[in-house]
Amino acid sequence: MVDLKCVIVDDEEVSRMVVRDFVKRTEGLELAGEFDNAVSAYEVLKNTAVDLLFLDIEMPQMTGIELVQSLEKLPQVILITGRRDFGAEAYEYNLTDYLIKPITYPRFLKAVEKAKQSIENSDQSLVDKSSDDTLFVKADNKIVKLSLGDIFFVEALSDYMLINTKDRKYVIHSTMKALEKKFPDNFIRVHRSYIVNLEKVNTIEDMQIVMPQKEIPIGNSYKSNFLSKLNFL
């Protein structure tokens, strides 16, 4: 497995320092950023792909739970708190784990392993390519063979992906990162929640891709790469 990109959000400097040290000494983790408040973290996380979020619960302006509620697509989330009565939140929002301060390294590793396992299990919903133009997916309790040419776009829905074809939609348990690896070059990430088949793009209006079923926004961080793939006259 490639390194998981991690972000730390905690208003306590000592706590961030401890988690930062644990991340740096753990194989398979890469520290992508850290924030002392949830508001700043939100501005980055809404447009940036992150695999694992170490998140304090009690913070001013915006709590960790409010950050979780505000994000359209969640990475694996490990809650961090000094209190023992927030465990229900981790289960209510289907988060990865829940760590009590002061955090010990063995307990940290256990939580990270849960996150890695969850990501690996998600990726297994996308079975494999059978050829250059088809793909097998696990959907509706069966394995379905899809023609890549029939796919218009893919949309992220919480912990699931929605593959949209002309005739129907397939819900699979996977991640954007896994899909990007499986799709050929004509499938372009245009937003944190969307991948489009470039061959199905006919019209772009006001930085939105007009599909038969939906108008898909083009995210600022994906705009340059997407436009570079278009064959302009």
PDB file of N, CA, C and O in Angstrom, residues 69-121:
ATOM      1  N   GLN A  69     -19.224  16.934  10.213  1.00  0.00           N
ATOM      2  CA  GLN A  69     -20.550  17.177   9.636  1.00  0.00           C
ATOM      3  C   GLN A  69     -20.484  18.064   8.386  1.00  0.00           C
ATOM      4  O   GLN A  69     -21.338  17.959   7.504  1.00  0.00           O
ATOM      5  N   SER A  70     -19.494  18.923   8.311  1.00  0.00           N
ATOM      6  CA  SER A  70     -19.422  19.896   7.220  1.00  0.00           C
ATOM      7  C   SER A  70     -18.765  19.349   5.958  1.00  0.00           C
ATOM      8  O   SER A  70     -18.964  19.889   4.873  1.00  0.00           O
ATOM      9  N   LEU A  71     -17.986  18.277   6.069  1.00  0.00           N
ATOM     10  CA  LEU A  71     -17.258  17.745   4.918  1.00  0.00           C
ATOM     11  C   LEU A  71     -18.147  16.810   4.110  1.00  0.00           C
ATOM     12  O   LEU A  71     -18.797  15.925   4.662  1.00  0.00           O
ATOM     13  N   GLU A  72     -18.157  16.995   2.801  1.00  0.00           N
ATOM     14  CA  GLU A  72     -18.969  16.148   1.934  1.00  0.00           C
ATOM     15  C   GLU A  72     -18.389  14.744   1.856  1.00  0.00           C
ATOM     16  O   GLU A  72     -19.116  13.755   1.823  1.00  0.00           O
ATOM     17  N   LYS A  73     -17.068  14.648   1.768  1.00  0.00           N
ATOM     18  CA  LYS A  73     -16.396  13.348   1.658  1.00  0.00           C
ATOM     19  C   LYS A  73     -15.391  13.229   2.779  1.00  0.00           C
ATOM     20  O   LYS A  73     -14.484  14.037   2.909  1.00  0.00           O
ATOM     21  N   LEU A  74     -15.562  12.207   3.606  1.00  0.00           N
ATOM     22  CA  LEU A  74     -14.684  12.029   4.758  1.00  0.00           C
ATOM     23  C   LEU A  74     -13.554  11.050   4.456  1.00  0.00           C
ATOM     24  O   LEU A  74     -13.784  10.010   3.834  1.00  0.00           O
ATOM     25  N   PRO A  75     -12.339  11.387   4.907  1.00  0.00           N
ATOM     26  CA  PRO A  75     -11.286  10.380   4.925  1.00  0.00           C
ATOM     27  C   PRO A  75     -11.518   9.454   6.115  1.00  0.00           C
ATOM     28  O   PRO A  75     -12.547   9.555   6.798  1.00  0.00           O
ATOM     29  N   GLN A  76     -10.606   8.546   6.378  1.00  0.00           N
ATOM     30  CA  GLN A  76     -10.639   7.831   7.647  1.00  0.00           C
ATOM     31  C   GLN A  76     -10.391   8.852   8.758  1.00  0.00           C
ATOM     32  O   GLN A  76      -9.482   9.677   8.648  1.00  0.00           O
ATOM     33  N   VAL A  77     -11.204   8.828   9.813  1.00  0.00           N
ATOM     34  CA  VAL A  77     -11.097   9.825  10.882  1.00  0.00           C
ATOM     35  C   VAL A  77     -10.838   9.131  12.214  1.00  0.00           C
ATOM     36  O   VAL A  77     -11.596   8.243  12.626  1.00  0.00           O
ATOM     37  N   ILE A  78      -9.756   9.545  12.876  1.00  0.00           N
ATOM     38  CA  ILE A  78      -9.444   9.082  14.227  1.00  0.00           C
ATOM     39  C   ILE A  78      -9.628  10.268  15.165  1.00  0.00           C
ATOM     40  O   ILE A  78      -8.892  11.251  15.098  1.00  0.00           O
ATOM     41  N   LEU A  79     -10.656  10.196  16.006  1.00  0.00           N
ATOM     42  CA  LEU A  79     -10.939  11.275  16.950  1.00  0.00           C
ATOM     43  C   LEU A  79      -9.937  11.248  18.108  1.00  0.00           C
ATOM     44  O   LEU A  79      -9.499  10.186  18.541  1.00  0.00           O
ATOM     45  N   ILE A  80      -9.606  12.449  18.613  1.00  0.00           N
ATOM     46  CA  ILE A  80      -8.684  12.592  19.736  1.00  0.00           C
ATOM     47  C   ILE A  80      -9.324  13.522  20.761  1.00  0.00           C
ATOM     48  O   ILE A  80      -9.799  14.596  20.406  1.00  0.00           O
ATOM     49  N   THR A  81      -9.328  13.126  22.021  1.00  0.00           N
ATOM     50  CA  THR A  81      -9.917  13.976  23.057  1.00  0.00           C
ATOM     51  C   THR A  81      -9.350  13.621  24.422  1.00  0.00           C
ATOM     52  O   THR A  81      -8.809  12.538  24.619  1.00  0.00           O
ATOM     53  N   GLY A  82      -9.475  14.565  25.345  1.00  0.00           N
ATOM     54  CA  GLY A  82      -9.049  14.324  26.712  1.00  0.00           C
ATOM     55  C   GLY A  82     -10.156  13.755  27.573  1.00  0.00           C
ATOM     56  O   GLY A  82      -9.949  13.396  28.730  1.00  0.00           O
ATOM     57  N   ARG A  83     -11.372  13.665  27.028  1.00  0.00           N
ATOM     58  CA  ARG A  83     -12.524  13.158  27.773  1.00  0.00           C
ATOM     59  C   ARG A  83     -12.931  11.774  27.277  1.00  0.00           C
ATOM     60  O   ARG A  83     -12.669  11.407  26.135  1.00  0.00           O
ATOM     61  N   ARG A  84     -13.573  11.022  28.157  1.00  0.00           N
ATOM     62  CA  ARG A  84     -13.948   9.655  27.823  1.00  0.00           C
ATOM     63  C   ARG A  84     -15.418   9.518  27.416  1.00  0.00           C
ATOM     64  O   ARG A  84     -15.868   8.413  27.131  1.00  0.00           O
ATOM     65  N   ASP A  85     -16.140  10.614  27.388  1.00  0.00           N
ATOM     66  CA  ASP A  85     -17.575  10.531  27.132  1.00  0.00           C
ATOM     67  C   ASP A  85     -17.966  10.955  25.717  1.00  0.00           C
ATOM     68  O   ASP A  85     -19.105  11.325  25.455  1.00  0.00           O
ATOM     69  N   PHE A  86     -17.006  10.923  24.783  1.00  0.00           N
ATOM     70  CA  PHE A  86     -17.308  11.270  23.404  1.00  0.00           C
ATOM     71  C   PHE A  86     -17.306  10.049  22.484  1.00  0.00           C
ATOM     72  O   PHE A  86     -17.399  10.176  21.280  1.00  0.00           O
ATOM     73  N   GLY A  87     -17.173   8.862  23.078  1.00  0.00           N
ATOM     74  CA  GLY A  87     -17.069   7.657  22.255  1.00  0.00           C
ATOM     75  C   GLY A  87     -18.266   7.440  21.355  1.00  0.00           C
ATOM     76  O   GLY A  87     -18.131   6.900  20.246  1.00  0.00           O
ATOM     77  N   ALA A  88     -19.450   7.860  21.799  1.00  0.00           N
ATOM     78  CA  ALA A  88     -20.658   7.645  20.990  1.00  0.00           C
ATOM     79  C   ALA A  88     -20.572   8.345  19.643  1.00  0.00           C
ATOM     80  O   ALA A  88     -21.101   7.853  18.640  1.00  0.00           O
ATOM     81  N   GLU A  89     -19.888   9.501  19.619  1.00  0.00           N
ATOM     82  CA  GLU A  89     -19.767  10.242  18.360  1.00  0.00           C
ATOM     83  C   GLU A  89     -19.027   9.426  17.301  1.00  0.00           C
ATOM     84  O   GLU A  89     -19.378   9.451  16.120  1.00  0.00           O
ATOM     85  N   ALA A  90     -17.982   8.728  17.734  1.00  0.00           N
ATOM     86  CA  ALA A  90     -17.211   7.925  16.787  1.00  0.00           C
ATOM     87  C   ALA A  90     -18.089   6.868  16.131  1.00  0.00           C
ATOM     88  O   ALA A  90     -17.981   6.598  14.931  1.00  0.00           O
ATOM     89  N   TYR A  91     -18.981   6.263  16.910  1.00  0.00           N
ATOM     90  CA  TYR A  91     -19.867   5.237  16.367  1.00  0.00           C
ATOM     91  C   TYR A  91     -21.010   5.857  15.571  1.00  0.00           C
ATOM     92  O   TYR A  91     -21.421   5.333  14.534  1.00  0.00           O
ATOM     93  N   GLU A  92     -21.522   6.987  16.032  1.00  0.00           N
ATOM     94  CA  GLU A  92     -22.647   7.630  15.347  1.00  0.00           C
ATOM     95  C   GLU A  92     -22.283   8.042  13.931  1.00  0.00           C
ATOM     96  O   GLU A  92     -23.088   7.905  13.006  1.00  0.00           O
ATOM     97  N   TYR A  93     -21.072   8.542  13.759  1.00  0.00           N
ATOM     98  CA  TYR A  93     -20.640   9.016  12.439  1.00  0.00           C
ATOM     99  C   TYR A  93     -19.798   7.986  11.704  1.00  0.00           C
ATOM    100  O   TYR A  93     -19.190   8.295  10.673  1.00  0.00           O
ATOM    101  N   ASN A  94     -19.755   6.763  12.221  1.00  0.00           N
ATOM    102  CA  ASN A  94     -19.029   5.667  11.575  1.00  0.00           C
ATOM    103  C   ASN A  94     -17.564   6.024  11.335  1.00  0.00           C
ATOM    104  O   ASN A  94     -17.010   5.785  10.256  1.00  0.00           O
ATOM    105  N   LEU A  95     -16.940   6.625  12.350  1.00  0.00           N
ATOM    106  CA  LEU A  95     -15.535   7.019  12.242  1.00  0.00           C
ATOM    107  C   LEU A  95     -14.629   5.856  12.623  1.00  0.00           C
ATOM    108  O   LEU A  95     -15.062   4.857  13.187  1.00  0.00           O
ATOM    109  N   THR A  96     -13.358   5.993  12.305  1.00  0.00           N
ATOM    110  CA  THR A  96     -12.439   4.859  12.392  1.00  0.00           C
ATOM    111  C   THR A  96     -12.141   4.434  13.818  1.00  0.00           C
ATOM    112  O   THR A  96     -12.222   3.259  14.169  1.00  0.00           O
ATOM    113  N   ASP A  97     -11.777   5.415  14.665  1.00  0.00           N
ATOM    114  CA  ASP A  97     -11.391   5.071  16.030  1.00  0.00           C
ATOM    115  C   ASP A  97     -11.450   6.310  16.911  1.00  0.00           C
ATOM    116  O   ASP A  97     -11.717   7.418  16.426  1.00  0.00           O
ATOM    117  N   TYR A  98     -11.123   6.131  18.172  1.00  0.00           N
ATOM    118  CA  TYR A  98     -11.311   7.148  19.200  1.00  0.00           C
ATOM    119  C   TYR A  98     -10.184   7.010  20.208  1.00  0.00           C
ATOM    120  O   TYR A  98     -10.050   5.981  20.865  1.00  0.00           O
ATOM    121  N   LEU A  99      -9.311   8.024  20.292  1.00  0.00           N
ATOM    122  CA  LEU A  99      -8.136   7.972  21.163  1.00  0.00           C
ATOM    123  C   LEU A  99      -8.274   8.962  22.319  1.00  0.00           C
ATOM    124  O   LEU A  99      -8.692  10.098  22.128  1.00  0.00           O
ATOM    125  N   ILE A 100      -7.898   8.511  23.512  1.00  0.00           N
ATOM    126  CA  ILE A 100      -7.944   9.343  24.710  1.00  0.00           C
ATOM    127  C   ILE A 100      -6.550   9.902  25.003  1.00  0.00           C
ATOM    128  O   ILE A 100      -5.560   9.163  24.976  1.00  0.00           O
ATOM    129  N   LYS A 101      -6.472  11.216  25.244  1.00  0.00           N
ATOM    130  CA  LYS A 101      -5.214  11.831  25.641  1.00  0.00           C
ATOM    131  C   LYS A 101      -4.891  11.463  27.089  1.00  0.00           C
ATOM    132  O   LYS A 101      -5.819  11.366  27.918  1.00  0.00           O
ATOM    133  N   PRO A 102      -3.617  11.268  27.429  1.00  0.00           N
ATOM    134  CA  PRO A 102      -2.444  11.269  26.561  1.00  0.00           C
ATOM    135  C   PRO A 102      -2.365   9.986  25.722  1.00  0.00           C
ATOM    136  O   PRO A 102      -2.572   8.894  26.246  1.00  0.00           O
ATOM    137  N   ILE A 103      -2.086  10.155  24.457  1.00  0.00           N
ATOM    138  CA  ILE A 103      -2.079   9.028  23.519  1.00  0.00           C
ATOM    139  C   ILE A 103      -0.774   8.252  23.651  1.00  0.00           C
ATOM    140  O   ILE A 103       0.312   8.837  23.701  1.00  0.00           O
ATOM    141  N   THR A 104      -0.868   6.941  23.702  1.00  0.00           N
ATOM    142  CA  THR A 104       0.320   6.097  23.700  1.00  0.00           C
ATOM    143  C   THR A 104       0.584   5.602  22.283  1.00  0.00           C
ATOM    144  O   THR A 104      -0.346   5.474  21.477  1.00  0.00           O
ATOM    145  N   TYR A 105       1.842   5.320  21.981  1.00  0.00           N
ATOM    146  CA  TYR A 105       2.186   4.877  20.633  1.00  0.00           C
ATOM    147  C   TYR A 105       1.537   3.541  20.268  1.00  0.00           C
ATOM    148  O   TYR A 105       1.026   3.400  19.157  1.00  0.00           O
ATOM    149  N   PRO A 106       1.506   2.539  21.168  1.00  0.00           N
ATOM    150  CA  PRO A 106       0.824   1.281  20.810  1.00  0.00           C
ATOM    151  C   PRO A 106      -0.653   1.482  20.462  1.00  0.00           C
ATOM    152  O   PRO A 106      -1.166   0.880  19.513  1.00  0.00           O
ATOM    153  N   ARG A 107      -1.329   2.335  21.229  1.00  0.00           N
ATOM    154  CA  ARG A 107      -2.748   2.585  20.935  1.00  0.00           C
ATOM    155  C   ARG A 107      -2.906   3.338  19.621  1.00  0.00           C
ATOM    156  O   ARG A 107      -3.847   3.107  18.852  1.00  0.00           O
ATOM    157  N   PHE A 108      -1.979   4.256  19.340  1.00  0.00           N
ATOM    158  CA  PHE A 108      -1.954   4.978  18.070  1.00  0.00           C
ATOM    159  C   PHE A 108      -1.821   3.999  16.903  1.00  0.00           C
ATOM    160  O   PHE A 108      -2.548   4.085  15.912  1.00  0.00           O
ATOM    161  N   LEU A 109      -0.883   3.055  17.026  1.00  0.00           N
ATOM    162  CA  LEU A 109      -0.660   2.076  15.958  1.00  0.00           C
ATOM    163  C   LEU A 109      -1.898   1.219  15.710  1.00  0.00           C
ATOM    164  O   LEU A 109      -2.222   0.896  14.565  1.00  0.00           O
ATOM    165  N   LYS A 110      -2.590   0.854  16.794  1.00  0.00           N
ATOM    166  CA  LYS A 110      -3.800   0.050  16.655  1.00  0.00           C
ATOM    167  C   LYS A 110      -4.851   0.803  15.848  1.00  0.00           C
ATOM    168  O   LYS A 110      -5.518   0.232  14.970  1.00  0.00           O
ATOM    169  N   ALA A 111      -5.009   2.097  16.118  1.00  0.00           N
ATOM    170  CA  ALA A 111      -5.982   2.908  15.377  1.00  0.00           C
ATOM    171  C   ALA A 111      -5.590   3.042  13.914  1.00  0.00           C
ATOM    172  O   ALA A 111      -6.435   2.976  13.012  1.00  0.00           O
ATOM    173  N   VAL A 112      -4.290   3.227  13.662  1.00  0.00           N
ATOM    174  CA  VAL A 112      -3.809   3.363  12.280  1.00  0.00           C
ATOM    175  C   VAL A 112      -4.046   2.074  11.503  1.00  0.00           C
ATOM    176  O   VAL A 112      -4.441   2.100  10.327  1.00  0.00           O
ATOM    177  N   GLU A 113      -3.827   0.936  12.141  1.00  0.00           N
ATOM    178  CA  GLU A 113      -4.061  -0.343  11.470  1.00  0.00           C
ATOM    179  C   GLU A 113      -5.534  -0.511  11.105  1.00  0.00           C
ATOM    180  O   GLU A 113      -5.861  -1.062  10.057  1.00  0.00           O
ATOM    181  N   LYS A 114      -6.429  -0.031  11.963  1.00  0.00           N
ATOM    182  CA  LYS A 114      -7.860  -0.079  11.653  1.00  0.00           C
ATOM    183  C   LYS A 114      -8.156   0.763  10.419  1.00  0.00           C
ATOM    184  O   LYS A 114      -8.950   0.370   9.554  1.00  0.00           O
ATOM    185  N   ALA A 115      -7.513   1.935  10.334  1.00  0.00           N
ATOM    186  CA  ALA A 115      -7.718   2.811   9.181  1.00  0.00           C
ATOM    187  C   ALA A 115      -7.208   2.156   7.898  1.00  0.00           C
ATOM    188  O   ALA A 115      -7.873   2.177   6.854  1.00  0.00           O
ATOM    189  N   LYS A 116      -6.017   1.557   7.974  1.00  0.00           N
ATOM    190  CA  LYS A 116      -5.448   0.889   6.800  1.00  0.00           C
ATOM    191  C   LYS A 116      -6.340  -0.253   6.337  1.00  0.00           C
ATOM    192  O   LYS A 116      -6.580  -0.429   5.139  1.00  0.00           O
ATOM    193  N   GLN A 117      -6.843  -1.033   7.285  1.00  0.00           N
ATOM    194  CA  GLN A 117      -7.696  -2.162   6.939  1.00  0.00           C
ATOM    195  C   GLN A 117      -8.989  -1.688   6.302  1.00  0.00           C
ATOM    196  O   GLN A 117      -9.485  -2.287   5.341  1.00  0.00           O
ATOM    197  N   SER A 118      -9.545  -0.610   6.817  1.00  0.00           N
ATOM    198  CA  SER A 118     -10.782  -0.074   6.263  1.00  0.00           C
ATOM    199  C   SER A 118     -10.584   0.395   4.827  1.00  0.00           C
ATOM    200  O   SER A 118     -11.436   0.164   3.958  1.00  0.00           O
ATOM    201  N   ILE A 119      -9.445   1.047   4.565  1.00  0.00           N
ATOM    202  CA  ILE A 119      -9.151   1.516   3.204  1.00  0.00           C
ATOM    203  C   ILE A 119      -8.952   0.342   2.265  1.00  0.00           C
ATOM    204  O   ILE A 119      -9.459   0.328   1.138  1.00  0.00           O
ATOM    205  N   GLU A 120      -8.234  -0.688   2.719  1.00  0.00           N
ATOM    206  CA  GLU A 120      -8.002  -1.870   1.884  1.00  0.00           C
ATOM    207  C   GLU A 120      -9.313  -2.585   1.576  1.00  0.00           C
ATOM    208  O   GLU A 120      -9.538  -3.036   0.454  1.00  0.00           O
ATOM    209  N   ASN A 121     -10.183  -2.687   2.572  1.00  0.00           N
ATOM    210  CA  ASN A 121     -11.478  -3.332   2.352  1.00  0.00           C
ATOM    211  C   ASN A 121     -12.331  -2.556   1.364  1.00  0.00           C
ATOM    212  O   ASN A 121     -13.051  -3.131   0.548  1.00  0.00           O
TER     213      ASN A 121
END
